[in-house]
CSV table of C-alpha atoms in Angstrom, one decimal:
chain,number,residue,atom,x,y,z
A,298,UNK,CA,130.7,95.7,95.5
A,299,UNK,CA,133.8,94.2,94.4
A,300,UNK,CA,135.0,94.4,90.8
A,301,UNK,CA,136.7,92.5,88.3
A,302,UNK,CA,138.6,93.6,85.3
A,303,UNK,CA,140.8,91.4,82.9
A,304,UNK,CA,142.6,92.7,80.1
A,305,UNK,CA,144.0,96.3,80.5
A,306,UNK,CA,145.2,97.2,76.8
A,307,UNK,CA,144.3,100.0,74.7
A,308,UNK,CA,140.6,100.3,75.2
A,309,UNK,CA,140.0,97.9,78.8
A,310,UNK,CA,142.8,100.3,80.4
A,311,UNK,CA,140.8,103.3,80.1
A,312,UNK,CA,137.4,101.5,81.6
A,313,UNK,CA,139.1,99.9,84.6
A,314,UNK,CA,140.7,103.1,85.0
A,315,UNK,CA,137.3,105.0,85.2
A,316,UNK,CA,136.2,102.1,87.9
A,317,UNK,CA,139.1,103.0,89.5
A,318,UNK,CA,138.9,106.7,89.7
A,319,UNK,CA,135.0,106.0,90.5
A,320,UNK,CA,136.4,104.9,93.8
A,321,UNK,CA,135.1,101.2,93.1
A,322,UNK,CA,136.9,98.8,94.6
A,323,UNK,CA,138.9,96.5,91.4
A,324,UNK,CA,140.6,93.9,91.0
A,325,UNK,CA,142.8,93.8,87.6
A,326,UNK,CA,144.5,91.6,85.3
A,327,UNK,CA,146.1,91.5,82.7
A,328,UNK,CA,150.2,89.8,81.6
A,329,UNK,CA,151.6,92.9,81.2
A,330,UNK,CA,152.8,94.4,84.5
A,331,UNK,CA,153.4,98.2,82.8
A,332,UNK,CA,149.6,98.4,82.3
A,333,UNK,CA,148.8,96.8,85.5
A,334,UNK,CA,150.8,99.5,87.0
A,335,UNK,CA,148.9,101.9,84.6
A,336,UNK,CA,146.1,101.3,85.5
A,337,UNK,CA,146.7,101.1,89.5
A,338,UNK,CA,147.7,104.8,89.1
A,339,UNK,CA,144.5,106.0,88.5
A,340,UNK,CA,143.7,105.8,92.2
A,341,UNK,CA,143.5,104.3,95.4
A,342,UNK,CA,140.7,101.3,95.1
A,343,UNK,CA,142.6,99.2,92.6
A,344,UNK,CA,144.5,96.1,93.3
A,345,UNK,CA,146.2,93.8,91.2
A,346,UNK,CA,145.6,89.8,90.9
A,347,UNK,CA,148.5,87.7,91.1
A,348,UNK,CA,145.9,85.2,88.8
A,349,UNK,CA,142.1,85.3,87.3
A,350,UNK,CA,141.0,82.8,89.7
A,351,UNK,CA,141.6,85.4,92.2
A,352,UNK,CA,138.3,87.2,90.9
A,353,UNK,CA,136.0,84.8,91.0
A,354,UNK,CA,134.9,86.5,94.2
A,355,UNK,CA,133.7,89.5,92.3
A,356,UNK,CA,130.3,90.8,92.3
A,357,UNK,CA,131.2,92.2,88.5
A,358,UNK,CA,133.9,90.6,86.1
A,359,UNK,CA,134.8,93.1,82.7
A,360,UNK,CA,136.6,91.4,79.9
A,361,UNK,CA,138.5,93.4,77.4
A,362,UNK,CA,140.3,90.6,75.3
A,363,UNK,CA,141.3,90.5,71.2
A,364,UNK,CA,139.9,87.4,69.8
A,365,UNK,CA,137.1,84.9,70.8
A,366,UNK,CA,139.4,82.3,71.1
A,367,UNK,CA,140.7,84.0,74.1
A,368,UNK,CA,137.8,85.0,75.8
A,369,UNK,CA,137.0,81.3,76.0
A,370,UNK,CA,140.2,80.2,76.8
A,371,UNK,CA,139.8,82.8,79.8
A,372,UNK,CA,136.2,82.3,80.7
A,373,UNK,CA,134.7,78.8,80.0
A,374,UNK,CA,135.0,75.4,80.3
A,375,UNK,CA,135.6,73.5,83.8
A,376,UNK,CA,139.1,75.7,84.3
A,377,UNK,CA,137.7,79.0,83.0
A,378,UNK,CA,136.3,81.9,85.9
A,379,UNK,CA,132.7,81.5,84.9
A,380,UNK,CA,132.7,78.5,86.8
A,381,UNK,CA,134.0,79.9,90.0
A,382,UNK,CA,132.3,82.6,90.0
A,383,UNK,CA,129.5,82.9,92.5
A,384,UNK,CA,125.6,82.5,91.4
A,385,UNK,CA,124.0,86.2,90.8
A,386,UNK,CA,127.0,87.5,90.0
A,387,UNK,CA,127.5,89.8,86.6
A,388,UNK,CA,129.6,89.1,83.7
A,389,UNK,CA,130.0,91.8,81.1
A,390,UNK,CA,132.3,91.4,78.1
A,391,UNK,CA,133.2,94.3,75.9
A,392,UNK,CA,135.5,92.9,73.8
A,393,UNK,CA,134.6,93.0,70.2
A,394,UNK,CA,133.4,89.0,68.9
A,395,UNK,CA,131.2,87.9,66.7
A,396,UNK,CA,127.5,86.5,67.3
A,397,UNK,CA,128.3,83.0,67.7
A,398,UNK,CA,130.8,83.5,70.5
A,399,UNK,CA,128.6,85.5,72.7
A,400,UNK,CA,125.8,83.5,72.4
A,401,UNK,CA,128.2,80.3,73.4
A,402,UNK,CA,129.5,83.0,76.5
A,403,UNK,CA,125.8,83.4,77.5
A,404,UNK,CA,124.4,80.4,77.4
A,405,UNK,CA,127.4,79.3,79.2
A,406,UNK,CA,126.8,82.1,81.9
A,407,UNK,CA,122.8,81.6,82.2
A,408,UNK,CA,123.7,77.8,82.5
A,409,UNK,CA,125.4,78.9,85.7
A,410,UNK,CA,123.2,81.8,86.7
A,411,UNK,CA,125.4,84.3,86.3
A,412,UNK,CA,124.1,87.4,84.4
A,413,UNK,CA,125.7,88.4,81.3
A,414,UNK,CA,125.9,91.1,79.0
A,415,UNK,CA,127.6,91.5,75.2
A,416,UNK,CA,129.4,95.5,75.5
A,417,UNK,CA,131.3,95.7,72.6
A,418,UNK,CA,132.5,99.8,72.2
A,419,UNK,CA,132.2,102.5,70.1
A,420,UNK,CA,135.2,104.6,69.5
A,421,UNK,CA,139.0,104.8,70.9
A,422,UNK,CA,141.1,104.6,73.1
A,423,UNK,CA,140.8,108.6,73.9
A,424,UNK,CA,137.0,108.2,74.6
A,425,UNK,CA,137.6,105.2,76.7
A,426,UNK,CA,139.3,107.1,79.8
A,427,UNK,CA,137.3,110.0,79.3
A,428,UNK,CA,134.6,107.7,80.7
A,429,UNK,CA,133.0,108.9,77.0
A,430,UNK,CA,133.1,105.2,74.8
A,431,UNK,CA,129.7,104.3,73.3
A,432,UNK,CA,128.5,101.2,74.5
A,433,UNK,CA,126.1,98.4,72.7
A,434,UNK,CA,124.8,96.6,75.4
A,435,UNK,CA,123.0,92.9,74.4
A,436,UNK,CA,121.5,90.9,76.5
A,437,UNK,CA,118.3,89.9,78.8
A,438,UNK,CA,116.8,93.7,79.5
A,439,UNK,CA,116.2,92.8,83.2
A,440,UNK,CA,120.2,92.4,83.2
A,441,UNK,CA,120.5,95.7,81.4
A,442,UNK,CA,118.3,97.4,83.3
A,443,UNK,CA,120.0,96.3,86.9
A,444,UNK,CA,123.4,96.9,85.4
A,445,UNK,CA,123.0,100.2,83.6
A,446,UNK,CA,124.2,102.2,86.0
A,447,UNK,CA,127.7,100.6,86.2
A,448,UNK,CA,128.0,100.8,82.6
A,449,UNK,CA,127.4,104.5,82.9
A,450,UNK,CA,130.5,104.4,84.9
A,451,UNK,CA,132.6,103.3,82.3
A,452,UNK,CA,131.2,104.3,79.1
A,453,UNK,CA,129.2,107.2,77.9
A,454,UNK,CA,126.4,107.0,75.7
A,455,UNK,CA,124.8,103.7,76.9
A,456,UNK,CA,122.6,101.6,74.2
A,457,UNK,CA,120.0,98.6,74.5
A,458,UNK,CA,120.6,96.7,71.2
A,459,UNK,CA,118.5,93.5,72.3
A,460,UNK,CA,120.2,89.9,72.3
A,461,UNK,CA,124.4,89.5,72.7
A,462,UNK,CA,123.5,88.4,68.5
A,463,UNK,CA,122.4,92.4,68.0
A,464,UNK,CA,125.2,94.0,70.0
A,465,UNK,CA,127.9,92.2,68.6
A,466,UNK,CA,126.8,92.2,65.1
A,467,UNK,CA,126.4,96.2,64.7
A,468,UNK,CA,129.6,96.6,66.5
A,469,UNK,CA,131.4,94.2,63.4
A,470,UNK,CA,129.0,96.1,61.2
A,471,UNK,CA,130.5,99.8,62.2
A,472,UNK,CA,134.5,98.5,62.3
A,473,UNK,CA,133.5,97.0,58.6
A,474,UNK,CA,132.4,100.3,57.4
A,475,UNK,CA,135.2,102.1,59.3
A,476,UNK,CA,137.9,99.8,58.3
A,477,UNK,CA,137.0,100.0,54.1
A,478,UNK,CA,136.8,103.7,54.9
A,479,UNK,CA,140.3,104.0,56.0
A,480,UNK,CA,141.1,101.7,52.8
A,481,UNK,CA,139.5,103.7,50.8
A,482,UNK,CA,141.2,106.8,52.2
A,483,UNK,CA,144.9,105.3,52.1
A,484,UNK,CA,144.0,104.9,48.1
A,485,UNK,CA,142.6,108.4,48.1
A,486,UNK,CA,145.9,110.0,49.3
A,487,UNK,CA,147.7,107.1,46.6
A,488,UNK,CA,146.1,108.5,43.6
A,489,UNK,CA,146.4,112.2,45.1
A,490,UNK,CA,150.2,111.4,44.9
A,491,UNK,CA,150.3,110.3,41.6
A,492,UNK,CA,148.6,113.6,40.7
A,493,UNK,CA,151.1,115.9,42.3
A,494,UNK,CA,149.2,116.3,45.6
A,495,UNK,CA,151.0,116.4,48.9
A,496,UNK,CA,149.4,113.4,51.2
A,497,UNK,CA,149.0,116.6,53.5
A,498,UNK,CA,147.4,118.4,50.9
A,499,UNK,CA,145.0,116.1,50.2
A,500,UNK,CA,144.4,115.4,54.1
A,501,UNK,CA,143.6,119.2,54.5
A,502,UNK,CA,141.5,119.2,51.0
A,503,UNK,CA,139.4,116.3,51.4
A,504,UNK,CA,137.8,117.5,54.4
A,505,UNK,CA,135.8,120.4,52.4
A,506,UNK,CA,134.5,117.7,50.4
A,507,UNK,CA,131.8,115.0,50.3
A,508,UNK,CA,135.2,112.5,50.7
A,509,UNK,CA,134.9,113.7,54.6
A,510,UNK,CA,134.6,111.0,57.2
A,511,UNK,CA,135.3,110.6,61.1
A,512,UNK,CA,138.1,108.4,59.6
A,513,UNK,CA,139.8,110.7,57.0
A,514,UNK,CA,139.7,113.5,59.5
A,515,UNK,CA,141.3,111.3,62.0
A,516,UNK,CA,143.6,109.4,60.6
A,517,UNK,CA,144.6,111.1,56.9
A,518,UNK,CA,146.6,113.8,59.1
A,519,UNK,CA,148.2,110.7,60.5
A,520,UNK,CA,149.1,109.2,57.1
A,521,UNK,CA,150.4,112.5,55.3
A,522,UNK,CA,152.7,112.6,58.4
A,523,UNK,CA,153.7,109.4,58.5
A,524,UNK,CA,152.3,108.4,62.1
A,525,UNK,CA,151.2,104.6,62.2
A,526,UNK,CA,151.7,104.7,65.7
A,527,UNK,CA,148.9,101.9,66.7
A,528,UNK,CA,146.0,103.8,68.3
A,529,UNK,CA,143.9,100.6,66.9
A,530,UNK,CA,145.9,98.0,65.9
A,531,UNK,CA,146.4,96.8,61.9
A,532,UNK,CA,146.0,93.0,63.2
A,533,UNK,CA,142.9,94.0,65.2
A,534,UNK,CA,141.1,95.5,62.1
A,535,UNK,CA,141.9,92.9,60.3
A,536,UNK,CA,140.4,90.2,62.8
A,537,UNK,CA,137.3,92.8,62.9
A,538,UNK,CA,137.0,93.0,59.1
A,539,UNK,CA,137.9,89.5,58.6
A,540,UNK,CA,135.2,88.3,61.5
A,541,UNK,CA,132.3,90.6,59.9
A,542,UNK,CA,133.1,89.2,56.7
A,543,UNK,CA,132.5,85.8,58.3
A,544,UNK,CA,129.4,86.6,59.8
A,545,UNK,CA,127.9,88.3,56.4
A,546,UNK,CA,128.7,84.9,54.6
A,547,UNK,CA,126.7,83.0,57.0
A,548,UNK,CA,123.6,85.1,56.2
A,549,UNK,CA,124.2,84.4,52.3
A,550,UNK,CA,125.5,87.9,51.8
A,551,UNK,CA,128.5,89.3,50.0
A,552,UNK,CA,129.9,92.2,51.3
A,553,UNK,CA,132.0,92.7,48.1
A,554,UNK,CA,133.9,96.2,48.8
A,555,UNK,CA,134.7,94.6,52.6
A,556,UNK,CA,136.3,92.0,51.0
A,557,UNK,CA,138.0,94.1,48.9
A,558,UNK,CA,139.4,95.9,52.3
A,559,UNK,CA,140.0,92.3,53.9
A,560,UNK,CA,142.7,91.8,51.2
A,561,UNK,CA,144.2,95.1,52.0
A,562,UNK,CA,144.6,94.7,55.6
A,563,UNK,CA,145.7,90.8,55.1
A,564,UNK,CA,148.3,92.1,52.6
A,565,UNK,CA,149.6,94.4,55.1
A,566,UNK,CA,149.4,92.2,58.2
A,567,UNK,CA,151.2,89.7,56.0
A,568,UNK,CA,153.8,92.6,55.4
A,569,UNK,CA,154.7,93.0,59.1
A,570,UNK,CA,152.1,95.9,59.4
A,571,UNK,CA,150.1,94.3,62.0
A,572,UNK,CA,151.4,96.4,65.4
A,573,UNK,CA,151.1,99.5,63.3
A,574,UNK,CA,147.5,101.4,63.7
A,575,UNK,CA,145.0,100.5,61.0
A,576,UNK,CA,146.4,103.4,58.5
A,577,UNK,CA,149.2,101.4,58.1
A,578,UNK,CA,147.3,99.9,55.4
A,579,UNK,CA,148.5,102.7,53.4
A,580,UNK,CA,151.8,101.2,53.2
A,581,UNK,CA,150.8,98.0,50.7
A,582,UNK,CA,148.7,100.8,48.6
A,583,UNK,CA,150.1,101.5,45.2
């Protein structure tokens, strides 16, 4: 079985890489040649593609990609792989996108009967090559059932969510929470300043309190030391936030204190933030 895999950044790096080490036979992409050769270094079975029509032979094509936009730019339309690709073969993006999008990708793909499947992921780039990211599988359950075992490759725990609507929605639900909580913790450690406390203090502190989170214990260490080093990018929140946000509206909902963060990561993108991780949001705090 031959594999495809297009976009090798942060978090697609580590789950081509886990192919790889698999011993599955891969075929990467991606237009940076440093994590091309990243990812070939993982083992043996890998092989670069000198373009993405060069996959359309695969048996199973992975997208990891940042924004919609690119995934169709990439994938549809008369130029895009989907419509080399061969009928019965397997499609599975686990980029994070809102509903619309991966409807659009899988009516596109059933069009051409090629199975498809909405993966968007759970954690970072750390669980990613541990073979350990949560994934929120969406899609027809036959094609979850018959491809299960190859996301079990990649990623570890594996969820049915239902339709590519339900997976991607949860997965803009969780970075919406995650992303106000690290707002809320950069104003945490503001205020904590303008009491006296050390951002380090406070990073230590919190974390015997009801103010502890998977985010203030991650990334308030990172913030009392100053490391913005992007582990997941300001710019990439912000698209997250900013998409969720999007998708709320369109049920007639107001998801007030998300807004509240969407300014905060705009304000900071806007600030030349966007490479640094999310924390960076910190930085337009006061």
């Amino acid at each position: 079985m031959l594999f495809g895999f297009i976009g090798l950044g942060n978090m697609g790096g580590g789950l081509a890489r886990n192919l790889i080490r698999a011993g599955k036979d891969v075929l990467v992409y991606d237009l940076s040649q440093e994590a091309i050769e990243k990812t070939l270094a993982a083992g043996t079975s890998g092989k670069a593609a000198a373009a993405v029509g060069d996959l359309a032979d695969a048996d199973v094509v992975f997208t990891s990609l940042p924004l919609p936009s690119h995934i169709e730019q990439v994938m549809l339309g008369p130029d895009g792989l989907l419509a080399a690709m061969k009928t019965g073969a397997a499609y599975i993006d686990v980029s994070t996108i809102d509903p619309q999008s991966a409807r659009k990708v899988s009516d596109a793909c059933e069009a051409l009967g090629i199975r498809f499947l909405a993966c968007p992921l759970g954690k970072n780039p750390a669980a990613a090559e541990k073979a350990e990211e949560p994934i929120f599988a969406g899609g027809k359950k036959e094609t979850y059932d018959e491809l299960k075992e190859i996301l079990q490759v990649v990623g570890d725990p594996v969820y049915y969510m239902g339709e590519v609507e339900a997976s991607q929605a949860f997965k803009l639900i969780s970075n919406m929470m995650g992303m106000t909580n690290v707002a809320v913790i950069a104003e945490g450690i503001r205020l904590g300043e303008k009491a006296g406390i050390a951002p380090s203090l406070m990073a230590e502190l919190i974390e015997e309190t009801g103010g502890k989170s998977f985010q203030s214990a991650l990334r308030a260490p990172w913030i009392a030391d100053g490391d913005f080093a992007p582990r997941f990018g300001l710019d990439l929140a912000l698209k997250d936030v900013r998409l969720g946000c999007e998708m709320a509206e369109q049920w007639d909902k107001d998801p007030r204190l998300m807004k509240v963060a969407l300014d905060y990561f705009k304000a900071a993108s806007a600030a030349g933030f966007g490479g640094d991780d999310c924390n960076a949001v910190y930085k337009v705090i006061e």
